[in-house]
Tab-separated table of C-alpha atoms in Angstrom:
chain	number	residue	atom	x	y	z
A	1	MET	CA	160.447	28.560	169.193
A	2	ALA	CA	158.732	31.946	168.871
A	3	ILE	CA	155.464	30.569	170.235
A	4	ALA	CA	157.296	29.066	173.225
A	5	ALA	CA	158.918	32.463	173.895
A	6	ILE	CA	155.501	34.149	173.760
A	7	PHE	CA	154.095	31.669	176.292
A	8	ILE	CA	157.111	32.103	178.589
A	9	HIS	CA	156.743	35.884	178.371
A	10	ALA	CA	153.000	35.727	179.080
A	11	PHE	CA	153.546	33.429	182.069
A	12	GLY	CA	156.327	35.603	183.508
A	13	TRP	CA	154.334	38.776	182.917
A	14	GLY	CA	151.230	37.274	184.536
A	15	ILE	CA	152.979	36.281	187.759
A	16	GLY	CA	155.388	39.224	187.740
A	17	LEU	CA	154.532	42.801	186.843
A	18	LEU	CA	150.957	42.447	185.586
A	19	PRO	CA	149.262	42.511	189.034
A	20	LEU	CA	151.185	45.563	190.307
A	21	PRO	CA	148.825	48.315	189.081
A	22	TYR	CA	145.903	46.500	190.665
A	23	LEU	CA	147.692	45.860	193.961
A	24	PHE	CA	148.921	49.442	194.215
A	25	GLY	CA	145.466	50.750	193.428
A	26	ALA	CA	143.968	48.682	196.233
A	27	GLU	CA	146.554	49.626	198.862
A	28	LEU	CA	148.022	53.020	198.155
A	29	PHE	CA	145.110	55.259	197.239
A	30	PRO	CA	143.213	56.983	200.058
A	31	THR	CA	139.887	55.380	200.896
A	32	ARG	CA	137.818	58.246	199.501
A	33	ILE	CA	139.303	57.890	195.981
A	34	ARG	CA	140.287	54.211	195.971
A	35	SER	CA	137.815	53.143	193.272
A	36	VAL	CA	138.713	56.031	190.955
A	37	GLY	CA	142.427	55.511	191.600
A	38	GLY	CA	142.190	51.804	190.870
A	39	ALA	CA	140.286	52.471	187.647
A	40	LEU	CA	142.831	55.071	186.520
A	41	SER	CA	145.706	52.776	187.423
A	42	ALA	CA	144.264	49.924	185.357
A	43	SER	CA	143.430	52.277	182.465
A	44	PHE	CA	146.946	53.703	182.310
A	45	HIS	CA	148.399	50.214	182.576
A	46	TRP	CA	146.551	49.031	179.475
A	47	LEU	CA	147.060	52.340	177.641
A	48	PHE	CA	150.841	52.107	178.082
A	49	TYR	CA	150.829	48.415	177.224
A	50	PHE	CA	149.001	49.247	173.966
A	51	ALA	CA	151.388	52.143	173.211
A	52	ILE	CA	154.476	49.995	173.775
A	53	THR	CA	153.059	47.216	171.621
A	54	LYS	CA	152.363	49.656	168.772
A	55	ALA	CA	155.629	51.628	169.094
A	56	THR	CA	158.143	48.800	169.580
A	57	PRO	CA	158.437	47.695	165.906
A	58	ALA	CA	159.095	51.261	164.722
A	59	MET	CA	161.524	51.911	167.581
A	60	LEU	CA	163.359	48.664	166.858
A	61	THR	CA	163.816	49.711	163.233
A	62	ALA	CA	164.962	53.230	164.158
A	63	MET	CA	167.221	52.430	167.136
A	64	ASN	CA	168.537	48.916	166.427
A	65	GLY	CA	168.357	46.221	169.114
A	66	TRP	CA	170.746	47.739	171.657
A	67	GLY	CA	169.242	51.212	171.397
A	68	LEU	CA	165.787	49.870	172.171
A	69	PHE	CA	167.215	47.823	175.038
A	70	ALA	CA	168.938	50.940	176.445
A	71	PHE	CA	165.697	52.927	176.112
A	72	PHE	CA	163.698	50.385	178.118
A	73	ALA	CA	166.569	49.867	180.604
A	74	ALA	CA	166.623	53.627	181.282
A	75	TRP	CA	162.872	53.618	181.941
A	76	CYS	CA	163.286	50.640	184.273
A	77	ALA	CA	166.026	52.494	186.183
A	78	ILE	CA	163.820	55.591	186.514
A	79	ALA	CA	160.919	53.428	187.736
A	80	TRP	CA	163.189	51.696	190.266
A	81	VAL	CA	164.403	55.020	191.702
A	82	TYR	CA	160.827	56.300	191.878
A	83	GLY	CA	159.654	53.107	193.574
A	84	PHE	CA	162.520	53.161	196.059
A	85	ILE	CA	161.796	56.750	197.077
A	86	MET	CA	158.019	57.006	196.787
A	87	ILE	CA	156.498	53.574	197.469
A	88	PRO	CA	156.673	52.611	201.159
A	89	GLU	CA	156.299	49.199	202.747
A	90	THR	CA	152.631	48.653	203.595
A	91	ALA	CA	152.780	45.186	205.177
A	92	GLY	CA	151.081	45.220	208.556
A	93	ARG	CA	149.875	48.804	208.288
A	94	SER	CA	146.242	49.804	208.533
A	95	LEU	CA	144.606	51.750	205.697
A	96	GLU	CA	144.501	54.821	207.941
A	97	SER	CA	148.239	54.496	208.634
A	98	ILE	CA	148.929	54.292	204.896
A	99	ASN	CA	146.775	57.393	204.298
A	100	ALA	CA	148.713	59.258	207.007
A	101	LEU	CA	151.968	58.188	205.386
A	102	PHE	CA	150.956	59.682	202.045
A	103	ASP	CA	149.910	62.931	203.712
A	104	LEU	CA	153.628	63.558	204.317
A	105	LYS	CA	155.810	65.544	201.924
A	106	TRP	CA	157.312	63.450	199.100
A	107	TYR	CA	160.813	63.585	200.594
A	108	GLU	CA	159.568	62.426	204.041
A	109	ILE	CA	157.943	59.232	202.742
A	110	ARG	CA	161.262	57.356	202.480
A	111	LYS	CA	162.177	58.231	206.097
A	112	ASN	CA	158.909	56.692	207.315
A	113	ALA	CA	158.676	53.907	204.717
A	114	TYR	CA	159.120	51.009	207.099
A	115	PRO	CA	156.638	50.642	209.959
A	116	THR	CA	157.912	50.786	213.515
A	117	ASP	CA	156.901	48.299	216.200
A	118	GLU	CA	154.220	50.644	217.502
A	119	ASP	CA	152.718	50.957	214.000
A	120	LEU	CA	152.347	47.181	213.871
A	121	MET	CA	151.055	46.630	217.406
A	122	ALA	CA	147.453	45.576	217.660
A	123	PRO	CA	145.477	46.945	220.574
A	124	ILE	CA	145.465	44.527	223.491
A	125	VAL	CA	142.123	43.867	225.153
A	126	THR	CA	142.656	43.043	228.810
A	127	GLN	CA	139.048	42.890	229.956
A	128	ALA	CA	135.839	42.404	228.038
A	129	THR	CA	133.211	45.097	228.325
A	130	PRO	CA	129.888	43.676	229.523
A	131	LEU	CA	126.712	44.648	227.741
A	132	SER	CA	123.585	44.844	229.807
A	133	ASN	CA	119.988	44.921	228.755
A	134	ALA	CA	118.062	47.014	231.280
A	135	GLU	CA	114.603	45.668	230.398
A	136	ASN	CA	115.101	42.021	231.284
A	137	GLY	CA	118.374	42.086	233.232
A	138	ASP	CA	120.234	40.139	230.544
A	139	VAL	CA	124.012	40.602	230.766
A	140	ARG	CA	126.186	39.647	227.811
A	141	GLN	CA	129.785	38.854	228.642
A	142	PHE	CA	131.531	40.235	225.585
A	143	ALA	CA	130.582	43.329	223.612
A	144	GLY	CA	132.297	42.128	220.448
A	145	ASP	CA	130.110	39.042	219.965
A	146	LEU	CA	127.160	39.470	217.652
A	147	MET	CA	124.220	37.747	219.254
A	148	LEU	CA	121.182	37.189	217.141
A	149	GLU	CA	118.206	36.411	219.314
A	150	GLY	CA	115.556	34.069	217.996
A	151	LYS	CA	117.760	32.754	215.191
A	152	SER	CA	119.083	29.264	215.030
A	153	GLU	CA	122.303	28.378	213.309
A	154	SER	CA	121.888	28.349	209.574
A	155	GLU	CA	123.423	25.870	207.233
A	156	HIS	CA	125.146	27.097	204.098
A	157	ARG	CA	124.783	24.921	201.026
A	158	GLU	CA	126.046	25.535	197.531
A	159	TYR	CA	124.595	23.773	194.570
A	160	SER	CA	126.657	23.590	191.442
A	161	PRO	CA	125.095	22.759	188.087
């Protein structure tokens, strides 16, 4: 029964809270420090996981079962309040919009947590900008297309062992 509980815990942890430090590191840190922020986030995640694993048996002996439950429940409540106030919704926002959001004061983040319609609107292109090549009079119809002259289509093949 204990082994089944360990597997259930590992499965729930893997699809639940485990990916959060990595997702937050990828989305919430400004672009200039994203790699350092992600590394610190992952490091603190595993440091706290190690500390909890080492401290739980001693805490269970000292506090009894309900005391340890209350301790972790209090930390969960603090984390929920922090997340509610300080972690905004980032769905549909650009990285620059997220950076601008975190440039606000801590108490203004909650007011601007959910993106407005204008934050989510993509720019609408009504007319393509022609590109012209002055040397040979070649006019390309859309500036966004990448045209590689002198190259034929390549075929991508993957060989697995």
